[in-house]
Tab-separated table of C-alpha atoms (C1' of nucleotides) in Angstrom:
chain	number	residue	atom	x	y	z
A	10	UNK	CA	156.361	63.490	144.245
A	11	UNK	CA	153.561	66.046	143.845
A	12	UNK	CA	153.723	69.211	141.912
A	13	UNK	CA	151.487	71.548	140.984
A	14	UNK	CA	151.528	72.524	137.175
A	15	UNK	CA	152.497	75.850	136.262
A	16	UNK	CA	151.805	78.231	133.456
A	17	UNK	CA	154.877	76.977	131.313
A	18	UNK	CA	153.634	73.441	131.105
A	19	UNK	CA	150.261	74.645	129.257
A	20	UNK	CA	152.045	77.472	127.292
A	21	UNK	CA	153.224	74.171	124.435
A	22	UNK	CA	151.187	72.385	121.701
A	23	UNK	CA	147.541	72.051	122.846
A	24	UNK	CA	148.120	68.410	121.522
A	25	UNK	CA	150.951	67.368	123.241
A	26	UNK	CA	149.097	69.033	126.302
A	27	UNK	CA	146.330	67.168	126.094
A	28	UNK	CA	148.396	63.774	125.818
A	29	UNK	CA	150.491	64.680	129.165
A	30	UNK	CA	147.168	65.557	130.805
A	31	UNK	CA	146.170	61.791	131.071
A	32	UNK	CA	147.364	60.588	135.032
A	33	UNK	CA	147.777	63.767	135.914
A	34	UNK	CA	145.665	64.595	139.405
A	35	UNK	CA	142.571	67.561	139.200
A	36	UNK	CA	142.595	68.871	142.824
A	37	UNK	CA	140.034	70.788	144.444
A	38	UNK	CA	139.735	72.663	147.680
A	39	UNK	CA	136.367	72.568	149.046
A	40	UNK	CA	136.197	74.366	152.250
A	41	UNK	CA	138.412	71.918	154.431
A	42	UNK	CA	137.855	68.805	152.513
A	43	UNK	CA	140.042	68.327	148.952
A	44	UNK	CA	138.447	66.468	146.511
A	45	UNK	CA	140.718	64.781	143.543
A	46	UNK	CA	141.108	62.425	141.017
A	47	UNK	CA	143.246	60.798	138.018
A	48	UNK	CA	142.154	62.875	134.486
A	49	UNK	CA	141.598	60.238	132.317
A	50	UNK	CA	139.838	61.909	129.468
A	51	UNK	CA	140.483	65.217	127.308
A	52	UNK	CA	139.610	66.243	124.343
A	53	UNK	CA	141.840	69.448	122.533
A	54	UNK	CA	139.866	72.618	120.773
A	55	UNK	CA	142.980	73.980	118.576
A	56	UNK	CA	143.281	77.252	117.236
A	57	UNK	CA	140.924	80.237	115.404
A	58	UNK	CA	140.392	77.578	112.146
A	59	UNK	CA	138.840	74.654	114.369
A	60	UNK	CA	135.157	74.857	113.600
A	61	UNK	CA	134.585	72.557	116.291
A	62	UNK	CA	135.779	75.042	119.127
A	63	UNK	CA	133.853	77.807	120.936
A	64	UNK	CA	136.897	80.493	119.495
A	65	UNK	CA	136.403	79.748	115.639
A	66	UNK	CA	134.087	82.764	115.997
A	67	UNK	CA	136.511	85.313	116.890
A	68	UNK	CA	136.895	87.246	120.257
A	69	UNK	CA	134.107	87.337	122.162
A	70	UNK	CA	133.097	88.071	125.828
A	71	UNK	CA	132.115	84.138	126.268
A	72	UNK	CA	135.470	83.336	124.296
A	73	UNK	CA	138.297	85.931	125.252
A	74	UNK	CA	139.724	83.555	128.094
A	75	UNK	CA	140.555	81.062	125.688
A	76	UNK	CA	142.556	83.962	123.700
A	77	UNK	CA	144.216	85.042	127.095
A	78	UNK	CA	147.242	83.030	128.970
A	79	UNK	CA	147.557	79.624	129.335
A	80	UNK	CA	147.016	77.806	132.626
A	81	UNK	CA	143.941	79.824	133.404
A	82	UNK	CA	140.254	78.119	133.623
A	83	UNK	CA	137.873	78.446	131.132
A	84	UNK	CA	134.010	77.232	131.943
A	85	UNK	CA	131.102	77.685	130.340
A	86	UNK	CA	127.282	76.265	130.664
A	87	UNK	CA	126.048	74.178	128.121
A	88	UNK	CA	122.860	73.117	127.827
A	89	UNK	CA	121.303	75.417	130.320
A	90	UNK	CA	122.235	72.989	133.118
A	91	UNK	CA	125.921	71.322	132.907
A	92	UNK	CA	129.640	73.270	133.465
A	93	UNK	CA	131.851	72.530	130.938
A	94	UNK	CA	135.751	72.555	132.696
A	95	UNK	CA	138.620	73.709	130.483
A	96	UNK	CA	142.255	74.746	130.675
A	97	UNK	CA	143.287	77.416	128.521
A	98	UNK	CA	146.745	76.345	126.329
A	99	UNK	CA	149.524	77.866	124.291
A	100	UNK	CA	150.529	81.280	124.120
A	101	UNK	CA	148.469	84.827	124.137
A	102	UNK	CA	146.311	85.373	121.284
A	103	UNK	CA	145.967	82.065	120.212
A	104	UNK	CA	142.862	80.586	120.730
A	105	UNK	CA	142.745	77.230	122.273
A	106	UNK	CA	141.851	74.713	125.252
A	107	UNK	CA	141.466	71.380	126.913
A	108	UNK	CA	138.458	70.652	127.757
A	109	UNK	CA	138.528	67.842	130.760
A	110	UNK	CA	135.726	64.758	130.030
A	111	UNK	CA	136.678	62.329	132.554
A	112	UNK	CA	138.206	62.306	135.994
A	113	UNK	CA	138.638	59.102	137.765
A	114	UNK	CA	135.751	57.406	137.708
A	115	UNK	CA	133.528	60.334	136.650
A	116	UNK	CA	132.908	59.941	133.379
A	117	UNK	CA	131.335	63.068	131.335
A	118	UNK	CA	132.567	66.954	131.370
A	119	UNK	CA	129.161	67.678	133.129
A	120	UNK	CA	129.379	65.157	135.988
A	121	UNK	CA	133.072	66.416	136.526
A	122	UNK	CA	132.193	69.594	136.934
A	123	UNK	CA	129.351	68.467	139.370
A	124	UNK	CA	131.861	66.171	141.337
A	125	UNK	CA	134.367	68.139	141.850
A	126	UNK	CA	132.112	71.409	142.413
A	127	UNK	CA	132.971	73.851	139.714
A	128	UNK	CA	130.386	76.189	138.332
A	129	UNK	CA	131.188	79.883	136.483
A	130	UNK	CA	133.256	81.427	139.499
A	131	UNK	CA	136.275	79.954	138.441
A	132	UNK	CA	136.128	80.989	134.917
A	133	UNK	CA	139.384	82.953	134.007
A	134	UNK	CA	141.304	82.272	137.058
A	135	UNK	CA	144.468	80.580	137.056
A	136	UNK	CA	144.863	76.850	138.163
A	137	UNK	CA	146.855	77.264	141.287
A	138	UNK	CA	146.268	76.709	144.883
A	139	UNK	CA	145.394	80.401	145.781
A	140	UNK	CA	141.965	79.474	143.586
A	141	UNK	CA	141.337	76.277	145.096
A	142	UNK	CA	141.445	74.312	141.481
A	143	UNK	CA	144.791	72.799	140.123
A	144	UNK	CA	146.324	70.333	138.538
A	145	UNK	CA	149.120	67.781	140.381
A	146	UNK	CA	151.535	65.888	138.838
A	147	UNK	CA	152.165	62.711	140.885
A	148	UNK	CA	154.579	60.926	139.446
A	149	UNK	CA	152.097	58.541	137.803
A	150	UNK	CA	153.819	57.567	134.250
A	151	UNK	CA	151.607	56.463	131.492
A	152	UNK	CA	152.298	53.967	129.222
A	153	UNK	CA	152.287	55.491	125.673
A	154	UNK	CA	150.622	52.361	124.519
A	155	UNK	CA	147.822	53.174	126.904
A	156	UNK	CA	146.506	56.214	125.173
A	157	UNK	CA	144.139	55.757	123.188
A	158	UNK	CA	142.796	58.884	120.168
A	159	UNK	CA	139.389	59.250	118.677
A	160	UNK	CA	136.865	61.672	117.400
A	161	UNK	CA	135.422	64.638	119.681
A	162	UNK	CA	132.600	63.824	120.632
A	163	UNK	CA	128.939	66.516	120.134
A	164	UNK	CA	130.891	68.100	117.798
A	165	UNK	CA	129.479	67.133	114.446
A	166	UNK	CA	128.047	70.483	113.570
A	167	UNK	CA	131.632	71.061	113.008
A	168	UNK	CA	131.910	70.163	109.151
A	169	UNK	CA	135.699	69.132	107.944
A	170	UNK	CA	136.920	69.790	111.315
A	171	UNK	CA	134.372	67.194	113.084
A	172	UNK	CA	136.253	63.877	112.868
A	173	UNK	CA	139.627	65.187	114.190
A	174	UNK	CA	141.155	62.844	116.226
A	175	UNK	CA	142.000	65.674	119.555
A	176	UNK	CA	140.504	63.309	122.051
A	177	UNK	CA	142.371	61.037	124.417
A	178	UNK	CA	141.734	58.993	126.632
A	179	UNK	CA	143.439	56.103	128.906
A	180	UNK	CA	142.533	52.571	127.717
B	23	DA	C1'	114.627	58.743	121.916
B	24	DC	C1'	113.877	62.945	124.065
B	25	DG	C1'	113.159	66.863	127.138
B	26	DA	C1'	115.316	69.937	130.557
B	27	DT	C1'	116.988	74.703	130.797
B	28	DG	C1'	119.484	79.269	130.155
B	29	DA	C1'	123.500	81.673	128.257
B	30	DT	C1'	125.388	83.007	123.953
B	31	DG	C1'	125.893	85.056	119.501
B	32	DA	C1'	123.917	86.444	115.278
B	33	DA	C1'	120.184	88.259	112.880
B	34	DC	C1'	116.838	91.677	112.465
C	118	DT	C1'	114.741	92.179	120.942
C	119	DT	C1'	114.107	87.765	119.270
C	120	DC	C1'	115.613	83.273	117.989
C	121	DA	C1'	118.206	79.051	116.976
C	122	DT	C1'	121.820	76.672	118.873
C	123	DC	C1'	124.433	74.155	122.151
C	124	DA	C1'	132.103	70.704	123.682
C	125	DT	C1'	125.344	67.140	128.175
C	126	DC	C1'	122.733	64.210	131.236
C	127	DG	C1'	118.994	61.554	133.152
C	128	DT	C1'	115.003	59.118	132.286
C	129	DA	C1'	112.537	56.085	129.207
DNA sequence: ACGATGATGAAC
DNA sequence: TTCATCATCGTA
């Protein structure tokens, strides 16, 4: 069983996104090699209210993806050196994304974005074959009891919104 | 503990 | 146009 994730399975609660995320597959197409792994780490950014996110700002060039249609990327650089790997959520006009931390065993947004070769290009494109970045479903079932919810984490800049608990992780 | 390194957004 | 900030990582 492999399918690829469509637009209607982001277009839902960034949170209950986020959850269903965890064993699903991140596939890339590298030239003739694919490269993939098990997502095992996202954290949610919910919303025009959560301080925490890049959109609590308003509209801007950076930011308008995450405004746009779900199931479309959304990367940015951070820290002058590391891509950040995101997949916009929920319907048009609201604000919000899940940004992916761990895949496999690469642990850290940056060093997923490394791995699985990802840099600015694929900002605003949809996650679908044609782009060559997607998202499987392979039948993998998670135990509920496996997923574990904690803080963000570099967000404390982000005053009362800093210790919400919109990351997950397998455990 | 800290520096690398550059885009972003807000102030001026 | 300038400036502080930043959803991080590698080295120490």
């Amino acid at each position: 069983m492999r399918k690829v994730l469509q637009d209607y399975f982001f277009n839902r609660s960034t949170l209950r996104v986020a959850r269903e995320l965890l064993g699903k597959f991140l596939v890339r197409r590298y030239g003739r090699r694919i490269i993939y792994g098990i997502i095992t780490e996202v954290e949610a950014y919910v919303g025009p209210k959560d301080k925490a996110s890049h959109a609590s700002r308003g509209k801007t060039e950076r930011t308008k993806v995450m405004f746009g249609k779900s199931g479309h990327w959304y990367v940015y650089l951070i820290y002058g050196m590391h891509n950040c790997l995101n997949i916009v959520t929920e319907k048009e006009n609201y604000p919000a994304a899940i940004l992916i931390r761990s895949v496999g065993d690469v642990k850290g947004p940056g060093r997923v974005c490394r791995y699985f070769k990802i840099d600015k290009s694929f900002n605003a494109k949809p996650a679908n074959k044609k782009t060559g970045l997607w998202i499987e479903d392979r039948g993998i079932r998670i135990n509920p009891s496996k997923i574990k919810q904690g803080k963000r984490i570099g967000v404390e800049y982000a005053g009362k919104c800093k210790d919400k608990p919109w990351r997950f992780y397998l455990g």
